[in-house]
Short mmCIF file of C-alpha atoms in Angstrom, two decimals:
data_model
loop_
_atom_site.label_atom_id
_atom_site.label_comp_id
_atom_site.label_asym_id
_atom_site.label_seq_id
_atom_site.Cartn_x
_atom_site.Cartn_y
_atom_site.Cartn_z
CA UNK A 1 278.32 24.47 296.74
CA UNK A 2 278.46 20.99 295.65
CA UNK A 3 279.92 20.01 291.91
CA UNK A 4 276.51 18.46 290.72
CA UNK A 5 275.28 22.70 291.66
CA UNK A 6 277.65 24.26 289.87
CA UNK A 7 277.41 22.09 286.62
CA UNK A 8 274.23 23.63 286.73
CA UNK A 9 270.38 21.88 286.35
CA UNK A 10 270.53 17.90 284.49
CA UNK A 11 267.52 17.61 282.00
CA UNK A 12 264.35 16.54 283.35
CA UNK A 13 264.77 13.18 282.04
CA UNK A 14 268.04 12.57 283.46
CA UNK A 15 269.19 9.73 285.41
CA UNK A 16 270.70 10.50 288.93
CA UNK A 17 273.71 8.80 289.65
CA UNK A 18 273.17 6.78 292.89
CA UNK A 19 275.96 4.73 294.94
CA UNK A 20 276.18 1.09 295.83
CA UNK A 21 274.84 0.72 299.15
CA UNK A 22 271.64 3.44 297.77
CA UNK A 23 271.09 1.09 295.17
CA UNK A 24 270.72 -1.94 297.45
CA UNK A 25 268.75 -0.22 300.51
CA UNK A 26 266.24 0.78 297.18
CA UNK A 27 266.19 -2.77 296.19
CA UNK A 28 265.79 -4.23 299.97
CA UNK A 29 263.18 -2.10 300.83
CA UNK A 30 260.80 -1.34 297.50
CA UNK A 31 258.54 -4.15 298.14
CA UNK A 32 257.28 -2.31 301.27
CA UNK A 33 257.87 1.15 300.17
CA UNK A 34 255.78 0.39 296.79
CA UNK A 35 252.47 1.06 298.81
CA UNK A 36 253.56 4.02 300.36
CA UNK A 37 255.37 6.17 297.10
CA UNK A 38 256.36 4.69 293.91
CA UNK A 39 258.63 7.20 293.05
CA UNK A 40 261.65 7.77 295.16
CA UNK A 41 262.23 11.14 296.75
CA UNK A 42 264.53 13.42 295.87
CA UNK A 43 264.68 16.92 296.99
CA UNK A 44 267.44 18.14 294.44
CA UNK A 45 265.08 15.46 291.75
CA UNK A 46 262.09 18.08 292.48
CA UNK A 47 264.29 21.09 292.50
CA UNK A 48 265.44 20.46 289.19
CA UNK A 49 262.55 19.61 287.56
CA UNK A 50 260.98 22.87 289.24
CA UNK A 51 263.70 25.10 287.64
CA UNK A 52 262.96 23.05 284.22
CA UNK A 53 259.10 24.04 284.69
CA UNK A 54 259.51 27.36 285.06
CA UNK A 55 262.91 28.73 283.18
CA UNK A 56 261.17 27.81 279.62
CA UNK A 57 257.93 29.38 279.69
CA UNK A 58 258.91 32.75 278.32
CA UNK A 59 260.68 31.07 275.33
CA UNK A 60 257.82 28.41 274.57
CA UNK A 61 255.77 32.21 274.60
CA UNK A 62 257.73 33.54 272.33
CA UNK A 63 257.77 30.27 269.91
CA UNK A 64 253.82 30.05 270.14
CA UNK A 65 253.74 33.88 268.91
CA UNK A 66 256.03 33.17 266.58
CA UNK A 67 254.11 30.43 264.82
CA UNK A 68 250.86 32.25 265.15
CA UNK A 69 251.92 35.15 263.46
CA UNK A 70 253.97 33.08 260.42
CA UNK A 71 250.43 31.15 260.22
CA UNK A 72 248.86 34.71 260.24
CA UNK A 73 250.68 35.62 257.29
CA UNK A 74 250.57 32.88 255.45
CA UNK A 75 246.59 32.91 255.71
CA UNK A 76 246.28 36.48 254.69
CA UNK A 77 248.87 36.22 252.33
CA UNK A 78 246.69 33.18 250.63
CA UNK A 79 243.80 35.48 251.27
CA UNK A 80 244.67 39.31 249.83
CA UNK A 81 244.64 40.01 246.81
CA UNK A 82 246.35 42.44 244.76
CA UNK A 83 246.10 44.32 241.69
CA UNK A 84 247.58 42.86 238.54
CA UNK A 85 248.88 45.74 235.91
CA UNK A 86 250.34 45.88 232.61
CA UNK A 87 252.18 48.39 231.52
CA UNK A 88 252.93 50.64 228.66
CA UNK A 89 254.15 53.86 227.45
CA UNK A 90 253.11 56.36 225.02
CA UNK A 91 252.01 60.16 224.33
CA UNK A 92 248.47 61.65 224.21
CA UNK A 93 246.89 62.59 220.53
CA UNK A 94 243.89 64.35 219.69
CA UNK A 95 241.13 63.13 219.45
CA UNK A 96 239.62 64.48 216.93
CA UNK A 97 241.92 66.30 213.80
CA UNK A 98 242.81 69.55 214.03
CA UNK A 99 239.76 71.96 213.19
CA UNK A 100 240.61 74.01 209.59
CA UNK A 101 238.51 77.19 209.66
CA UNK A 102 237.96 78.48 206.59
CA UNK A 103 236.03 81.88 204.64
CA UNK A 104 233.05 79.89 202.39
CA UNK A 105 232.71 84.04 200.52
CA UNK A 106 236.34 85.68 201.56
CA UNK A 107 236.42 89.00 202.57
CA UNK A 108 238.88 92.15 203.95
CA UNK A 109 240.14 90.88 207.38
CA UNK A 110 238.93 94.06 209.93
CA UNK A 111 240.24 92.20 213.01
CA UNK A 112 241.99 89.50 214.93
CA UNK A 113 241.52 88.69 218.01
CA UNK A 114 243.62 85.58 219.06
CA UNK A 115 247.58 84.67 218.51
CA UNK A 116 248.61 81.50 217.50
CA UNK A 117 249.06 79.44 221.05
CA UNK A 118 246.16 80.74 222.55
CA UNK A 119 243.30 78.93 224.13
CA UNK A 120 240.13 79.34 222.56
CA UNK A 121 236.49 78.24 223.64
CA UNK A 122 233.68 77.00 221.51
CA UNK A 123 231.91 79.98 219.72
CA UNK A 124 234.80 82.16 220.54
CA UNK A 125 235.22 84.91 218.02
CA UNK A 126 238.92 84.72 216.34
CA UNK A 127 238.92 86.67 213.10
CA UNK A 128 236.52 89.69 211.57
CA UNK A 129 236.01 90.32 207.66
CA UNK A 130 234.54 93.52 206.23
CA UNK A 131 230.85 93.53 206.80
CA UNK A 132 229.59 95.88 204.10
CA UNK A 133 228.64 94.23 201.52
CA UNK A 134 226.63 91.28 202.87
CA UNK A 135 224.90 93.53 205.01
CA UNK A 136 223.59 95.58 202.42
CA UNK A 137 222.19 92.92 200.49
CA UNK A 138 221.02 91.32 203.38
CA UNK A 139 218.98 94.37 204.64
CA UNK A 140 218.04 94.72 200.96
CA UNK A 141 216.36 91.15 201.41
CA UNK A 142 215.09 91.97 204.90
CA UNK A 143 213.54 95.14 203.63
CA UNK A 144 211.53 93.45 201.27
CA UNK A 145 210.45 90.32 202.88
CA UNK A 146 209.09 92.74 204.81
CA UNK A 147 206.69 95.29 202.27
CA UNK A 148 205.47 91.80 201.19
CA UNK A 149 204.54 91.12 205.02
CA UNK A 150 202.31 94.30 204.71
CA UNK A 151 201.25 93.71 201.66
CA UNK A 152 199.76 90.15 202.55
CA UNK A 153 198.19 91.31 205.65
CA UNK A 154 196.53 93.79 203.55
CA UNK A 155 195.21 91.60 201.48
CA UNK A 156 193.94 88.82 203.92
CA UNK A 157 192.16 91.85 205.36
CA UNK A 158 190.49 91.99 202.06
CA UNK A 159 189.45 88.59 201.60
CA UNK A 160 188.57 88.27 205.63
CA UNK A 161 186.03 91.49 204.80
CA UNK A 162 188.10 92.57 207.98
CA UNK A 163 189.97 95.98 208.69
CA UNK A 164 193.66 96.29 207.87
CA UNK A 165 195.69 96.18 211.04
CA UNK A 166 199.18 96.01 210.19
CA UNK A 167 201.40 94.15 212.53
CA UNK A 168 203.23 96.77 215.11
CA UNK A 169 206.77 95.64 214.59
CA UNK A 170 205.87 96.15 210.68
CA UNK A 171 205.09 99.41 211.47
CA UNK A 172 208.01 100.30 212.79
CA UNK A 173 210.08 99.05 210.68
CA UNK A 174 208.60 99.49 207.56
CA UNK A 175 206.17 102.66 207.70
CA UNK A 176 206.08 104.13 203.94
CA UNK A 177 205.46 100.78 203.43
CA UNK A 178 202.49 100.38 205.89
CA UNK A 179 201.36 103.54 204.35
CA UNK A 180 200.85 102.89 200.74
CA UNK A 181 198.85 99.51 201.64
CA UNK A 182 196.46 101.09 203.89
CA UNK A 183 195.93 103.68 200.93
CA UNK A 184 195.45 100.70 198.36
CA UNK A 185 193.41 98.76 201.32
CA UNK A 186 191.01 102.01 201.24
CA UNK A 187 191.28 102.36 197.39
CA UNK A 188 190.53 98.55 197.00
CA UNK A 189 187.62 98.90 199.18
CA UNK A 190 186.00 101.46 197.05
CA UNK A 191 186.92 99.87 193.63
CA UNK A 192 184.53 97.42 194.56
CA UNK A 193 182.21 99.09 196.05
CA UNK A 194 182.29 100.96 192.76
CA UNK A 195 181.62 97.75 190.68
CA UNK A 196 178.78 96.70 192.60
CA UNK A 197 177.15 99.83 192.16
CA UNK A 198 178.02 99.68 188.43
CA UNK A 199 177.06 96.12 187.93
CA UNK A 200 173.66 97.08 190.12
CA UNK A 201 172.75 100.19 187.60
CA UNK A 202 173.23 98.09 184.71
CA UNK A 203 170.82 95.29 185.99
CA UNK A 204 168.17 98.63 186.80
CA UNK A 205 168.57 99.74 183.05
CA UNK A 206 168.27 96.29 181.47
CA UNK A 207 165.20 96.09 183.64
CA UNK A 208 163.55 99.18 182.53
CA UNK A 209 164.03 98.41 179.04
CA UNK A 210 162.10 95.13 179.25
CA UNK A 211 159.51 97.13 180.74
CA UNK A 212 159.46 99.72 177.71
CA UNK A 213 159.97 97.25 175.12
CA UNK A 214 156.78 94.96 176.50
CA UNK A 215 154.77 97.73 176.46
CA UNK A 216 155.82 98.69 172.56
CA UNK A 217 155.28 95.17 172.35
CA UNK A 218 152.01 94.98 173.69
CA UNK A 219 150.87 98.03 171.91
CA UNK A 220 152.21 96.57 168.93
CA UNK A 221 150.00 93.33 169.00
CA UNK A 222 147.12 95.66 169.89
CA UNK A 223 147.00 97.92 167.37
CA UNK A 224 147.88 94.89 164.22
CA UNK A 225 144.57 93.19 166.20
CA UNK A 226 142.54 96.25 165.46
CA UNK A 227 144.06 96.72 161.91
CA UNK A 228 143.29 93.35 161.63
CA UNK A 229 139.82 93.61 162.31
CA UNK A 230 139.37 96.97 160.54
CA UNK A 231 140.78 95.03 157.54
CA UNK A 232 137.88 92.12 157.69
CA UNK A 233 135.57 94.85 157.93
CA UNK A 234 136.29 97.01 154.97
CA UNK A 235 136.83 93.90 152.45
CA UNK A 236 133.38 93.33 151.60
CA UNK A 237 133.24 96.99 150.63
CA UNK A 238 135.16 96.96 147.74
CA UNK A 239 132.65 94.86 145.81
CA UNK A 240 129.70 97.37 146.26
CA UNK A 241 132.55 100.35 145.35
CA UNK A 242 132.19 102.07 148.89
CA UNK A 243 135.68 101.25 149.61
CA UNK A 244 138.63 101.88 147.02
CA UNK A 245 141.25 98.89 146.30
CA UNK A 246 143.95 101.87 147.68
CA UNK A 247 142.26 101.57 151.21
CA UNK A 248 142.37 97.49 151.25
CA UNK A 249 146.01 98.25 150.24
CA UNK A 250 146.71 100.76 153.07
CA UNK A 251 145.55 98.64 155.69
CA UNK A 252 147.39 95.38 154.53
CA UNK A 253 150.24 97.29 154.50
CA UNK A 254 149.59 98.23 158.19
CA UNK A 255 149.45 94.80 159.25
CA UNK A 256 152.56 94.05 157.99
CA UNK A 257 154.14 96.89 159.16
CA UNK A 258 152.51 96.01 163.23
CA UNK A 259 153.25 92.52 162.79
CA UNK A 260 156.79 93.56 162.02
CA UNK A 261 156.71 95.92 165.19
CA UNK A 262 155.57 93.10 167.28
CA UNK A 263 157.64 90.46 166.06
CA UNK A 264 160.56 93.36 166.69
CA UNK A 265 159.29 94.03 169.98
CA UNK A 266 159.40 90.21 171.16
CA UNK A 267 162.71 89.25 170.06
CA UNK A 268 163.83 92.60 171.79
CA UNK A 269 162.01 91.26 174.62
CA UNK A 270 164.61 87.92 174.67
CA UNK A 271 167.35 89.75 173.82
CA UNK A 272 166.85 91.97 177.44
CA UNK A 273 165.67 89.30 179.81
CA UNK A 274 169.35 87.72 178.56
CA UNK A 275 170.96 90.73 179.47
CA UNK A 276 169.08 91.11 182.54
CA UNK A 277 170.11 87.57 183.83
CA UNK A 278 174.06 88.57 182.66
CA UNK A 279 173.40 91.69 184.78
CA UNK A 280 171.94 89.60 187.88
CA UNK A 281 175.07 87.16 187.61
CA UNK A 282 177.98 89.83 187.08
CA UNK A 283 176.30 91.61 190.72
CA UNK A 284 176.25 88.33 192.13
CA UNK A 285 180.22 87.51 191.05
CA UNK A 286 181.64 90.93 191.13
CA UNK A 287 182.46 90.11 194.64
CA UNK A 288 183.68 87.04 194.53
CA UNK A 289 185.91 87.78 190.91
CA UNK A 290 187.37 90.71 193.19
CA UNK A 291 188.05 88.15 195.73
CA UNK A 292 189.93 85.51 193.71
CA UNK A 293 191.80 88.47 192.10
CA UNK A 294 192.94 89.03 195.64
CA UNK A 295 193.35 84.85 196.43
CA UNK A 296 195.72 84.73 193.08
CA UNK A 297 197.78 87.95 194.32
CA UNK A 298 197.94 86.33 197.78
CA UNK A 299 199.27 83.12 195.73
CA UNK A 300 201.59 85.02 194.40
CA UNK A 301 203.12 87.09 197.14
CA UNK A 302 203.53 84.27 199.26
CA UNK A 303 205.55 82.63 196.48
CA UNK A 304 207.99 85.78 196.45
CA UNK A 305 208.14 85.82 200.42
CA UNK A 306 209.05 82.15 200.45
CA UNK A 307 212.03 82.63 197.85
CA UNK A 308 212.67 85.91 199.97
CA UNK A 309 212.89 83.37 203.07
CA UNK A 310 214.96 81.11 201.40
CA UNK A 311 217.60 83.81 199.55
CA UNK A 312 217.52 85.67 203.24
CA UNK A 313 218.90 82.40 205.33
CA UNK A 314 222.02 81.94 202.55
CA UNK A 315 222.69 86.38 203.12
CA UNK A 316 222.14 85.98 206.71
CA UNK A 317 224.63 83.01 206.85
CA UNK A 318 227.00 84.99 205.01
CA UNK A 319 226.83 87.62 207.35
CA UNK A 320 227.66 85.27 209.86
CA UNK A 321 230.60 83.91 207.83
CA UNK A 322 232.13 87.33 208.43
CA UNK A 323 232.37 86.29 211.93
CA UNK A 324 235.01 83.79 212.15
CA UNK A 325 234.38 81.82 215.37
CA UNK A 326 235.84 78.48 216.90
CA UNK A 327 233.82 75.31 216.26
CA UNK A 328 235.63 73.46 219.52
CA UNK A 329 237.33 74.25 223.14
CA UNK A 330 240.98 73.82 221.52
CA UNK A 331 243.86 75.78 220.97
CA UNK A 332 245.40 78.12 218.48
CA UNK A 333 247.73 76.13 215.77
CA UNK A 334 248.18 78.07 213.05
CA UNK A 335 247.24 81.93 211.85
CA UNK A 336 247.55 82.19 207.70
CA UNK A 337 246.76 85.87 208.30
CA UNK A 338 248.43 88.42 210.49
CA UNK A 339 247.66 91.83 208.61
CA UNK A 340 244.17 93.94 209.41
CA UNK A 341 243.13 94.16 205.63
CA UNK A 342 244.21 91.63 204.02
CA UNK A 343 241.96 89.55 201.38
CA UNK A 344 240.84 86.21 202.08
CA UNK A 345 239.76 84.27 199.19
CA UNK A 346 236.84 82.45 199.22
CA UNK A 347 237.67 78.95 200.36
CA UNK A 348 240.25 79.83 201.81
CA UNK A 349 241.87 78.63 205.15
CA UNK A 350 242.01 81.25 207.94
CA UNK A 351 242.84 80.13 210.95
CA UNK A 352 243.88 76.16 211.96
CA UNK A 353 242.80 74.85 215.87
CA UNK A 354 243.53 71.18 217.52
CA UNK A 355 240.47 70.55 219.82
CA UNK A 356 240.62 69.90 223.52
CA UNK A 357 238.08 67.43 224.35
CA UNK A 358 236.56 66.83 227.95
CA UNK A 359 238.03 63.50 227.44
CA UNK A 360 241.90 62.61 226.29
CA UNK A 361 243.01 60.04 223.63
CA UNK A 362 246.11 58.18 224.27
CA UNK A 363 248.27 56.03 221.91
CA UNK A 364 249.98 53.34 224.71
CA UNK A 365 252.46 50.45 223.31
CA UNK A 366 252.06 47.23 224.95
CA UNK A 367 254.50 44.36 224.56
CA UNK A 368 253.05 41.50 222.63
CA UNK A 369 253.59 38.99 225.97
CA UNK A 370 251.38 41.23 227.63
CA UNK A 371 248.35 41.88 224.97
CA UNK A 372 246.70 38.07 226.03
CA UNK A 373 245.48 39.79 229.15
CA UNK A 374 243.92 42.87 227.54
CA UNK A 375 240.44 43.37 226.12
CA UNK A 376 238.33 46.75 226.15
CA UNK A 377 236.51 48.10 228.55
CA UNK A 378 239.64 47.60 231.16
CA UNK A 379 240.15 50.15 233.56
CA UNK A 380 244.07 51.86 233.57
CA UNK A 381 245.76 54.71 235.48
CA UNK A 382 247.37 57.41 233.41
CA UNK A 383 250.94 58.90 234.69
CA UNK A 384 251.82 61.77 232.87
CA UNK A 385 255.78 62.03 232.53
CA UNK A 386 255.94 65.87 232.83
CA UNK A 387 254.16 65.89 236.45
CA UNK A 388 255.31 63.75 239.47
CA UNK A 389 252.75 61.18 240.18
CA UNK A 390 253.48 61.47 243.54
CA UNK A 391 252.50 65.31 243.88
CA UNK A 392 249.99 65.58 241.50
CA UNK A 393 248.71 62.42 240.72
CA UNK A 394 247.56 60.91 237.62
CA UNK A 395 243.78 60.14 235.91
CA UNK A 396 241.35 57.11 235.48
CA UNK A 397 240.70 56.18 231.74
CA UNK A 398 239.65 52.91 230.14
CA UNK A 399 241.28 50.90 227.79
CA UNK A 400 239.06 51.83 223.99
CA UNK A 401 240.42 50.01 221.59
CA UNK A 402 243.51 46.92 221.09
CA UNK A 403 245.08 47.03 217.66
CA UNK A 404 244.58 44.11 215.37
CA UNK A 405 248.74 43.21 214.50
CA UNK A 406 251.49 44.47 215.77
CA UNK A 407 253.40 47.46 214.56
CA UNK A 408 257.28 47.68 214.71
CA UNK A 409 258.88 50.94 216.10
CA UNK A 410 261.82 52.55 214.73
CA UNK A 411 263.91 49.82 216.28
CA UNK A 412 262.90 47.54 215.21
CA UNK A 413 261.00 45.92 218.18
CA UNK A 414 257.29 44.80 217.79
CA UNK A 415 254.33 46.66 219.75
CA UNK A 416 250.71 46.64 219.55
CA UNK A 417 248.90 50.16 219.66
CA UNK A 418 246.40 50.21 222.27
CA UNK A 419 244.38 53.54 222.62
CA UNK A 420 242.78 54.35 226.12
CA UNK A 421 240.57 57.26 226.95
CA UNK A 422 240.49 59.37 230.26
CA UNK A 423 237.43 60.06 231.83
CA UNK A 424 238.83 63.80 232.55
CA UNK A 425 240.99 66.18 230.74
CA UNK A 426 243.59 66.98 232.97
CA UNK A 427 244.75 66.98 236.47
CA UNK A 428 243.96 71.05 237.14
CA UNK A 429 243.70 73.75 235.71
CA UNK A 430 246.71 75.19 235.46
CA UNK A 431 248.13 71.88 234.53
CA UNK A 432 247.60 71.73 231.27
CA UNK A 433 247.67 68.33 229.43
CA UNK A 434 248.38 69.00 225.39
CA UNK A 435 248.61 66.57 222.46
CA UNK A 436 252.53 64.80 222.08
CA UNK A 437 253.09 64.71 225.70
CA UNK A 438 254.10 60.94 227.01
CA UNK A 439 252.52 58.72 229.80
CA UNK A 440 253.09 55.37 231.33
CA UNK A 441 249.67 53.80 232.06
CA UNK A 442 248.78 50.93 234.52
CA UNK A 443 246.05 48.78 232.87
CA UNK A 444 244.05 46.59 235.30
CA UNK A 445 244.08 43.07 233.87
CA UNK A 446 243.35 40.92 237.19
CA UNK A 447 243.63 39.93 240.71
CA UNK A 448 246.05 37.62 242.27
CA UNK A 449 246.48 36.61 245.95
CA UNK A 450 250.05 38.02 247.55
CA UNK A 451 251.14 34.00 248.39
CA UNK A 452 250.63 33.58 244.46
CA UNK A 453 252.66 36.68 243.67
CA UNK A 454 255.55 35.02 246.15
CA UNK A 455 255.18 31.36 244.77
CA UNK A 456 255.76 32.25 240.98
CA UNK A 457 259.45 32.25 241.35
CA UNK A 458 259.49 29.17 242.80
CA UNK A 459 256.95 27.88 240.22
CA UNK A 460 259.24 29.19 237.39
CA UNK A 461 261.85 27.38 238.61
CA UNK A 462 260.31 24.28 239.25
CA UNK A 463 259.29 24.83 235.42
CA UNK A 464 263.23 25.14 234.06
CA UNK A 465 264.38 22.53 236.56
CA UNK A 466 266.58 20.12 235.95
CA UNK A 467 266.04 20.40 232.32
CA UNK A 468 268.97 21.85 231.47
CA UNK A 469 271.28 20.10 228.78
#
């Protein structure tokens, strides 16, 4: 192998080395070789340049990949973007302050139900008072709310002219009752029947003695015209002495007398057809005075049955008051009484229970370099320090409200309060989230592209450099 073979391949661009009497055949003859090549031949020439061709085209490959994928990257990366967080810590409140049941009337405590750390649901029943008393006066209310029930149907029968059908469910509760107003219906009934026979008997008798007393009348004015007449007839006989001055007498005195009668008779006459017109009027009203009677009693029962109402809803709510029952989904705080028969005063607090919402309330600190980027209505994720985030995960919530100044904690460093709310309360159920437990939260403030996220070193720098003292 020659030495030019074992240095190995020249460069494709390399001059070959020729000798002097090469160089001057070259020169002799390349006039008359120009037409037939203009390039000189040289096997070893085209070997090497062969070997050039071909060793290189792996690692040209490999450099074309290379730059495609750095190009790749730096497209995407100016391309994909990426969440931008800021982040806080702090501990979950309640949302709404602890619930203070208390006893409005007091009472003997008969039974409790719940211990103080239990879970409770709305409605729940926690504590029982003694019962007795308002019961009693609430069935003592009850019981006659309902005899005035009866009583007004009875007397809408009467005023409807109707028959008194009691309401079933009165019946049964309340029978004595139903009872004694169908006798008074029945005994109503016939009082007025009574009057209108009374009233109509009295209008008969008035009648008849109109009829008597025009007839006395009538005979009256008869016989004083025939006395009359008798006297105009006898007065010329007392000149001629066939008639006595006692007779004249006699008969003037009878005219008086029949005038009297008559005159009696016709102012008697007035007097009845008065009484007979009173008579006609009271059988006309004695039905409908009977039935305002009723209206006015109807008036007045209602007016009893609505303060009945009224007195029955306060004795019915204290009767529920006996009943102590949770007013939220929340847990047992705080039990002020642990004995069966002890006295609660009225007012006082029996039981104490911190609500658990559907929702949770959390109190995050945010450094003041980050509040700029904050506003409400921002979505955050919620990591809650007592459960791995990576097991079990953590919950959505939304940022509610950004305090107004900051607040300095007890070192001393400044914070502002933000509060965000979760759109759940809690990761399972028997993964309880309660009140003073801590959280680190992720609020969503942005986007940025990845090539952004690598340039803002380089940015920061170019900020600071060169500006040093």
């Amino acid at each position: 192998m020659s030495e030019q073979q074992q240095a190995g391949p020249a460069p494709e661009n390399a001059t070959v080395k020729r000798g002097p009497g090469r160089r001057l055949i070259d020169w002799l003859f390349s006039p008359w070789m120009k037409d037939v090549n203009t390039a000189p031949y040289d096997w070893q020439q085209d070997a090497h340049r062969a070997f050039v061709e071909q060793q290189p085209l792996r690692a040209r490959a490999l450099l074309y990949m290379v730059a495609v994928i750095v190009v790749g990257l730096v497209v995407w990366a100016a391309l994909a973007e990426i969440d931008e967080v800021t982040r806080g810590q702090g501990k979950v409140i309640p949302s709404r302050q602890v619930q203070v049941i208390q006893s409005q009337d007091g009472g003997v405590v008969t039974e409790i139900l719940v211990r103080e750390g239990d879970e409770v649901q709305q409605g729940q029943l926690l504590v029982r008072l003694d019962q007795t008393r308002s019961q009693s006066s609430f069935r003592e209310n009850r019981a006659e709310y309902q005899a005035l029930a009866v009583k007004l149907a009875r007397l809408q029968a009467v005023v409807d002219k109707a028959e008194f059908q009691p309401d079933p469910s009165l019946v049964e509760a309340v029978p004595g009752i139903v009872s004694q107003e169908l006798a008074l219906f029945a005994s109503s009934q016939g009082e007025l029947d009574l009057e209108k026979q009374i009233a109509g008997e009295q209008l008969l008798q008035r009648r008849e003695e109109l009829i008597e007393v025009t007839a006395r009348e009538r005979q009256a004015a008869r016989s004083l015209e025939l006395t009359e007449q008798e006297l105009r007839l006898t007065r010329p006989m007392v000149a001629s002495g066939a008639v006595s001055e006692v007779e004249i007498l006699r008969l003037e005195r009878e005219v008086n007398q029949l005038s009297g009668e008559r005159e009696q008779a016709a102012a008697q006459i007035s007097r009845i057809k008065s009484s007979i017109k009173e008579a006609e009027r009271k059988v006309a009203t004695v039905e409908l005075e009977f039935v305002n009677e009723v209206r006015e009693e109807m008036a007045d029962t209602i007016t009893r049955m609505n303060a009945l109402r009224e007195a029955g809803l306060g004795l019915s709510d204290r009767v529920k008051q006996t009943e102590v029952r949770s007013p939220v989904n929340g847990t047992v705080k705080q039990l002020y009484y642990h004995t069966i028969g002890g006295v609660v005063m009225a007012g006082k607090e029996i039981i104490e229970v911190v609500p658990a919402d559907d929702t949770l309330l959390l109190e995050v600190r945010i450094r003041p370099k980050d509040i700029a980027f904050l506003v409400p209505g921002q979505e955050a994720l919620v990591k809650f320090t007592a459960y791995d985030f990576v097991v079990y995960g953590g919950l959505d919530g939304v940022v509610e409200h950004i305090g107004a100044d900051t607040v300095m904690d007890e070192e001393g460093n400044p914070f502002y309060e933000v509060l965000v709310r979760t759109r759940e309360s809690g990761l399972a159920e028997d993964k309880p989230i309660i009140p003073g437990m801590t959280v680190e939260v992720d609020i969503l403030t942005g986007k940025k592209t990845i090539l952004a996220y690598l340039m803002k070193p380089v940015l920061r720098a170019k900020q600071y450099a060169m500006t040093e003292r």
